[in-house]
Coordinates of C-alpha atoms in Angstrom, one line a residue:
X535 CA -3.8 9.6 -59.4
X536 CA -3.0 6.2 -59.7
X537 CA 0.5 6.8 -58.4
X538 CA -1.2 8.2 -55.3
X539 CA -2.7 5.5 -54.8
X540 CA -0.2 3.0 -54.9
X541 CA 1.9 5.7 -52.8
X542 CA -0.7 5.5 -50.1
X543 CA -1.0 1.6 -50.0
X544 CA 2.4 1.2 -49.5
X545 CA 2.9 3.9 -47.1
X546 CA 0.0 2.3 -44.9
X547 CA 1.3 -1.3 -45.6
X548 CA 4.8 -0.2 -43.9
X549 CA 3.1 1.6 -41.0
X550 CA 1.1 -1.5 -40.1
X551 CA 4.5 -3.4 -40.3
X552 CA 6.2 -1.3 -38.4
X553 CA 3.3 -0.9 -35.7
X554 CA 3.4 -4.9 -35.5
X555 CA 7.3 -4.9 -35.1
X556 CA 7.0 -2.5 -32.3
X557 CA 4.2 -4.1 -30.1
X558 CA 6.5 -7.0 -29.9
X559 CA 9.6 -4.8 -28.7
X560 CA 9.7 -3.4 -25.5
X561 CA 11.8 0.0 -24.3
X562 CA 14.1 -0.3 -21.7
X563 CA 12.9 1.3 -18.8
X564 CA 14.7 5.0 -17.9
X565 CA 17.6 4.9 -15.8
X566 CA 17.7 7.0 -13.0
X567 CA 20.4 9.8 -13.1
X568 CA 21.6 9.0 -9.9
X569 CA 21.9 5.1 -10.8
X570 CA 23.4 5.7 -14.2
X571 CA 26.0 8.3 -12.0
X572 CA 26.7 5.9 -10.1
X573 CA 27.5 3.2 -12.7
X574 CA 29.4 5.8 -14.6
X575 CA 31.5 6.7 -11.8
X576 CA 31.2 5.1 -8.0
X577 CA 30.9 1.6 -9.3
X578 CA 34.4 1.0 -10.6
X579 CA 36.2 2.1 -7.4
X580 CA 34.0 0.3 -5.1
X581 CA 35.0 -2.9 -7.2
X582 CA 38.6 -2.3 -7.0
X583 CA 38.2 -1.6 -3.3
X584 CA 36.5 -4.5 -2.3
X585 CA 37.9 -7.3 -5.4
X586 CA 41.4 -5.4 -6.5
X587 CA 44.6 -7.5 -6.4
X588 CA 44.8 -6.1 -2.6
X589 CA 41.8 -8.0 -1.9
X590 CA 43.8 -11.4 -3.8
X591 CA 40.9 -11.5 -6.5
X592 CA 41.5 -13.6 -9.9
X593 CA 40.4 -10.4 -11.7
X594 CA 42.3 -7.2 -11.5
X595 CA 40.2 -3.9 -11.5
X596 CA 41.4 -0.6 -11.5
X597 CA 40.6 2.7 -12.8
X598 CA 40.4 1.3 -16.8
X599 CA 37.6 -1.3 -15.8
X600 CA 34.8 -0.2 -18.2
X601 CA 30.4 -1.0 -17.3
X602 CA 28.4 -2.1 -20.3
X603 CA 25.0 -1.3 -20.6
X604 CA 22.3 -1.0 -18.2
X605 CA 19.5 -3.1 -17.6
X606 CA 16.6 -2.7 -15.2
X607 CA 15.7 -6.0 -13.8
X608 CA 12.2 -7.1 -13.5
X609 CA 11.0 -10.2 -12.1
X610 CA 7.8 -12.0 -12.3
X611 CA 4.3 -11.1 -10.1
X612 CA 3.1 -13.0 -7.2
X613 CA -0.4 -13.5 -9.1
X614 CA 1.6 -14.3 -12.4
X615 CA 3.9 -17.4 -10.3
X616 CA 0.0 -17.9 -8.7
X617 CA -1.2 -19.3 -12.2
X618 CA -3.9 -16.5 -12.1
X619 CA -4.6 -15.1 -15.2
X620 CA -3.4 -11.7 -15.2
X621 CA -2.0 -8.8 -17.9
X622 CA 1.1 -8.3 -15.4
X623 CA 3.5 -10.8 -15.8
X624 CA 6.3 -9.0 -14.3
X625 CA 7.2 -5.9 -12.7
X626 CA 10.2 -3.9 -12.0
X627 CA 12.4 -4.4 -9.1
X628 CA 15.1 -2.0 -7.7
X629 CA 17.8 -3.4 -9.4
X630 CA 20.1 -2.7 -12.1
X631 CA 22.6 -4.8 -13.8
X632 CA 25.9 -4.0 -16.1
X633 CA 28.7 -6.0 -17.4
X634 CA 32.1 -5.1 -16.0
X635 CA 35.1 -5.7 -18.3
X636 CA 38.9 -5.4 -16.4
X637 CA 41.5 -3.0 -18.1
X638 CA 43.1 -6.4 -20.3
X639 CA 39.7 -6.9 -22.0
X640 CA 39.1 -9.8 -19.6
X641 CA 34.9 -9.9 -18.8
X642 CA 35.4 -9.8 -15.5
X643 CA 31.5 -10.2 -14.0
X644 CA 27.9 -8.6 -13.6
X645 CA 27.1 -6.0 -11.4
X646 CA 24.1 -5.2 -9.5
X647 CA 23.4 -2.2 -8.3
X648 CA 20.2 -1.3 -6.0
X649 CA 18.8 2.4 -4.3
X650 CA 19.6 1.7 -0.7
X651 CA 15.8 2.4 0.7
X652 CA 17.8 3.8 4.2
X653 CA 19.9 6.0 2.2
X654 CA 18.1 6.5 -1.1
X655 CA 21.4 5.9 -2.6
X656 CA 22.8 3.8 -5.0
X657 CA 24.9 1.0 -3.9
X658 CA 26.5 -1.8 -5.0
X659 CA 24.3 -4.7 -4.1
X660 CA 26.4 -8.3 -5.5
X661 CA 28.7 -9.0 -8.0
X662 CA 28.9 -11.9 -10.1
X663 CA 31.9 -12.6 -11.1
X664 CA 33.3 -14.5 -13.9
X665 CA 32.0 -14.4 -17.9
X666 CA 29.2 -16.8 -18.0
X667 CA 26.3 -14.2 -17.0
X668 CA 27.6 -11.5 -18.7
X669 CA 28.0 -13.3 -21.9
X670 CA 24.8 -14.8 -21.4
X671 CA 23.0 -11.3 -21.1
X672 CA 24.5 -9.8 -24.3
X673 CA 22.8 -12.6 -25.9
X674 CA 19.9 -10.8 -25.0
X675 CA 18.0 -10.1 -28.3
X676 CA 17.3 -6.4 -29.2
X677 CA 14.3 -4.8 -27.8
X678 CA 13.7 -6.9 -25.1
X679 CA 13.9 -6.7 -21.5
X680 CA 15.9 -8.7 -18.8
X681 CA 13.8 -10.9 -16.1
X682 CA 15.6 -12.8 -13.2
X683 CA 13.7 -15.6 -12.0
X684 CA 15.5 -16.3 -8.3
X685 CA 13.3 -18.8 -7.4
X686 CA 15.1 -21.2 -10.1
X687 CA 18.3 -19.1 -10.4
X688 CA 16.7 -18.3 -14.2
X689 CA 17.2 -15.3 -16.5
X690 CA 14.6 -14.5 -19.7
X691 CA 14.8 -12.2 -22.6
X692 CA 11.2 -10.9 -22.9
X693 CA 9.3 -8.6 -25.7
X694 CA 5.9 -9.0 -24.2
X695 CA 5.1 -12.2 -26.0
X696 CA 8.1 -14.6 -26.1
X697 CA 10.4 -15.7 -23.4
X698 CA 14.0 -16.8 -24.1
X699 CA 15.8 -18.4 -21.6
X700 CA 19.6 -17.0 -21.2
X701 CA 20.6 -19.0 -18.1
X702 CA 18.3 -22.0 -17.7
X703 CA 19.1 -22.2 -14.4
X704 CA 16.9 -25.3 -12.7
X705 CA 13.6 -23.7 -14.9
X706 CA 14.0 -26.7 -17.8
X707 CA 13.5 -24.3 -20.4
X708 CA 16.3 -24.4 -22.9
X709 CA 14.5 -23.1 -25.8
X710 CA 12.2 -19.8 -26.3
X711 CA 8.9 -20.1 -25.2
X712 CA 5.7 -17.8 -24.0
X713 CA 5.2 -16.3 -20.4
X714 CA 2.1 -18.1 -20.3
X715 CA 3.7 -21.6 -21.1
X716 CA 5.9 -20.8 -18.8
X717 CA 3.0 -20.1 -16.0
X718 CA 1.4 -23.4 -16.9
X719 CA 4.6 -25.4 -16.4
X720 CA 6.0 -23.9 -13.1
X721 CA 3.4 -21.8 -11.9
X722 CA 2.4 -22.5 -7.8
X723 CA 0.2 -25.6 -7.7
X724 CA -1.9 -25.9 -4.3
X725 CA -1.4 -29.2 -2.8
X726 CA -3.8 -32.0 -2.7
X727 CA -5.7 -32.8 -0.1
X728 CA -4.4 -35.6 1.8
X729 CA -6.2 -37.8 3.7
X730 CA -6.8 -37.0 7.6
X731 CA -3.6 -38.6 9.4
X732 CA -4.6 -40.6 12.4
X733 CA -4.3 -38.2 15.8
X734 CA -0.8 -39.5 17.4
X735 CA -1.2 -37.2 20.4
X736 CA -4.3 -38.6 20.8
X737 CA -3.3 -42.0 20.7
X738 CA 0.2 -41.1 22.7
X739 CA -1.9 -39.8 25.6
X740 CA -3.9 -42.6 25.6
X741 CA -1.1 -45.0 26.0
X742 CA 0.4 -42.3 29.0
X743 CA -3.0 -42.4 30.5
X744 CA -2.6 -46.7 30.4
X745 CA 0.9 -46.8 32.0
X746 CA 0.2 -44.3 34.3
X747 CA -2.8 -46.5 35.5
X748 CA -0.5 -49.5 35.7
X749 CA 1.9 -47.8 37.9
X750 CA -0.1 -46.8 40.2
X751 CA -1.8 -49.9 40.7
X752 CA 1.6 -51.3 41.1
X753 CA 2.5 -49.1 43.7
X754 CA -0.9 -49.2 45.5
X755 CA -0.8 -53.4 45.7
X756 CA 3.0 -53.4 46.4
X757 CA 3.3 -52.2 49.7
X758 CA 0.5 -54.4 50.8
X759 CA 2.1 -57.2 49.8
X760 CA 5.6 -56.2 51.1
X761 CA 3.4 -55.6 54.6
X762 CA 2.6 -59.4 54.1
X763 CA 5.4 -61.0 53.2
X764 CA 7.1 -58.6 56.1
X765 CA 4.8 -59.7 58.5
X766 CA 5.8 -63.2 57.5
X767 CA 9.6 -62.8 57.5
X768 CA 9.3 -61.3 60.8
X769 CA 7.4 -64.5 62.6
X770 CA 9.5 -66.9 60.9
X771 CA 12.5 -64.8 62.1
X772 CA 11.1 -64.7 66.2
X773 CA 11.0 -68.4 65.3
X774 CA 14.1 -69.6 64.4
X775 CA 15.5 -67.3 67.1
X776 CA 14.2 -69.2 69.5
X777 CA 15.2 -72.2 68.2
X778 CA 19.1 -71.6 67.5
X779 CA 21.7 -71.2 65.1
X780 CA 21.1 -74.9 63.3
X781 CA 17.7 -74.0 62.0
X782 CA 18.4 -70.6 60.2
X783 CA 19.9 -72.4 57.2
X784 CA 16.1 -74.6 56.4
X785 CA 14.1 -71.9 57.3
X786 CA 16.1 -69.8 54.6
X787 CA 15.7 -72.3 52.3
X788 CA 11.5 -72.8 53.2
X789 CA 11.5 -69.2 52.4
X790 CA 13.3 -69.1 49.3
X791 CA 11.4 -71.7 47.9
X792 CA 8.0 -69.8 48.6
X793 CA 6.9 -72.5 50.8
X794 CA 4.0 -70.8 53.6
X795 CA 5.0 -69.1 56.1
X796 CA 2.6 -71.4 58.2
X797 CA 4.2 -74.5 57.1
X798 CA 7.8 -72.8 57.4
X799 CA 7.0 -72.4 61.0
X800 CA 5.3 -75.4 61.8
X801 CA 8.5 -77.9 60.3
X802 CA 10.9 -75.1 62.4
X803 CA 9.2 -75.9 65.7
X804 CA 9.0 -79.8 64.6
X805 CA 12.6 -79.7 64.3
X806 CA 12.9 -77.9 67.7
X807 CA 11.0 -80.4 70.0
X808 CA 12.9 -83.6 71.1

């Protein structure tokens, strides 16, 4: 019996061990069987169709290129990047991504592949090339799944409880943390409210409404006094006609002076009498 017992206890010990290990792991989402058909088959050619060494690219792919796993990508929820407190973090997007090694062993990039919603087809949707992503991603640790923050050019390793960064991107984080740290440091904080700013159409039309005043006033008092000094210029002008050619020089010079008209004309027709 007492062998039982211990049997038991242990049995029940490991269970609850086990049940703790696998809340914090996470199952990698199915692959469609058209998706994983298409990574198995139509990515390679499209790759060496659009980056081959026709197309001049640093990486040469051809028929021996070999795709890595699959990962479904999921990114994070408008209410999670809100700062609401919520029990959905992240959700699933319509992409899939696979490391693509060339035929000499060399990682040649990441590929991403997406069901076309016009064609409810799989496609190749980008291609990063190069190793640092892929590397990156097969740091990955096991039983986690893969989240691509775009916002900050960021990719996480999650198991429902801790975040590790793979690429940092511009997200600061550099060492593994928890989604809701995470949501407290960069989740969407409403602006302040400023004070009102002064209205500058207001004050704009205001200052239109002045000049606009001015101007007319301007051109309302101008002509009146053009009709004056017109009037003026005109007697002066009978007057020096009638007295000859010697007087239009002082009468020119009365005028430009601003000396009156009346006085003007009354030295003219002093001038003129013997």
């Amino acid at each position: 019996m007492l062998r039982k017992a211990i049997a038991v206890v242990v049995l029940a010990t490991a269970a609850v061990f086990a049940s703790g290990t696998a809340a914090n792991a996470l199952d990698e989402p199915r692959v469609p069987e058209n998706v994983g058909q298409y990574f198995a088959a139509g990515l390679v050619p499209r790759l060496v169709e659009l980056f081959g060494a026709k197309a001049g690219a640093e990486v040469v792919f051809d028929s021996a290129a070999k795709v890595g796993g699959i990962h479904r990508v999921l990114s994070w929820t408008t209410r999670f990047l809100s700062g609401a407190k919520t029990d959905e973090p992240t959700r699933l997007t319509n992409n899939w991504v696979a490391p693509v090694t060339a035929a000499d062993g060399t990682i040649a990039g990441v590929a991403t592949v997406w069901i076309n919603p016009a064609s409810d087809q799989p496609e190749l949707a980008d291609f990063s090339s190069g190793p640092a992503l892929a590397t990156a991603l097969a740091t990955a640790p096991a039983g986690t799944l893969i989240i691509r923050d775009d916002s900050r050019s960021a990719w996480f390793a999650t198991d429902g409880s801790t975040l590790t960064p793979l690429v940092s991107g511009s997200s600061g984080v550099s060492a593994a943390t928890t989604p809701a740290d995470y949501q407290r440091q960069f989740s969407l904080v409403a602006p302040a409210t400023a004070e009102p700013a002064p209205n500058r159409g207001l004050l704009i039309a205001v200052l239109v409404l002045g000049i606009v005043v001015v101007l007319l006033a301007v051109f309302v008092l101008l002509p009146v006094g053009r009709r004056r000094v017109g009037a003026k210029v005109a007697l002066i002008s009978e007057r020096v006609a009638a007295s000859g050619p010697p007087l239009v020089t002082e009468v020119a010079a009365a005028v430009t002076v601003e000396v009156p008209v009346t006085a003007a004309v009354k030295k003219a027709a002093v001038k003129k009498s013997p």
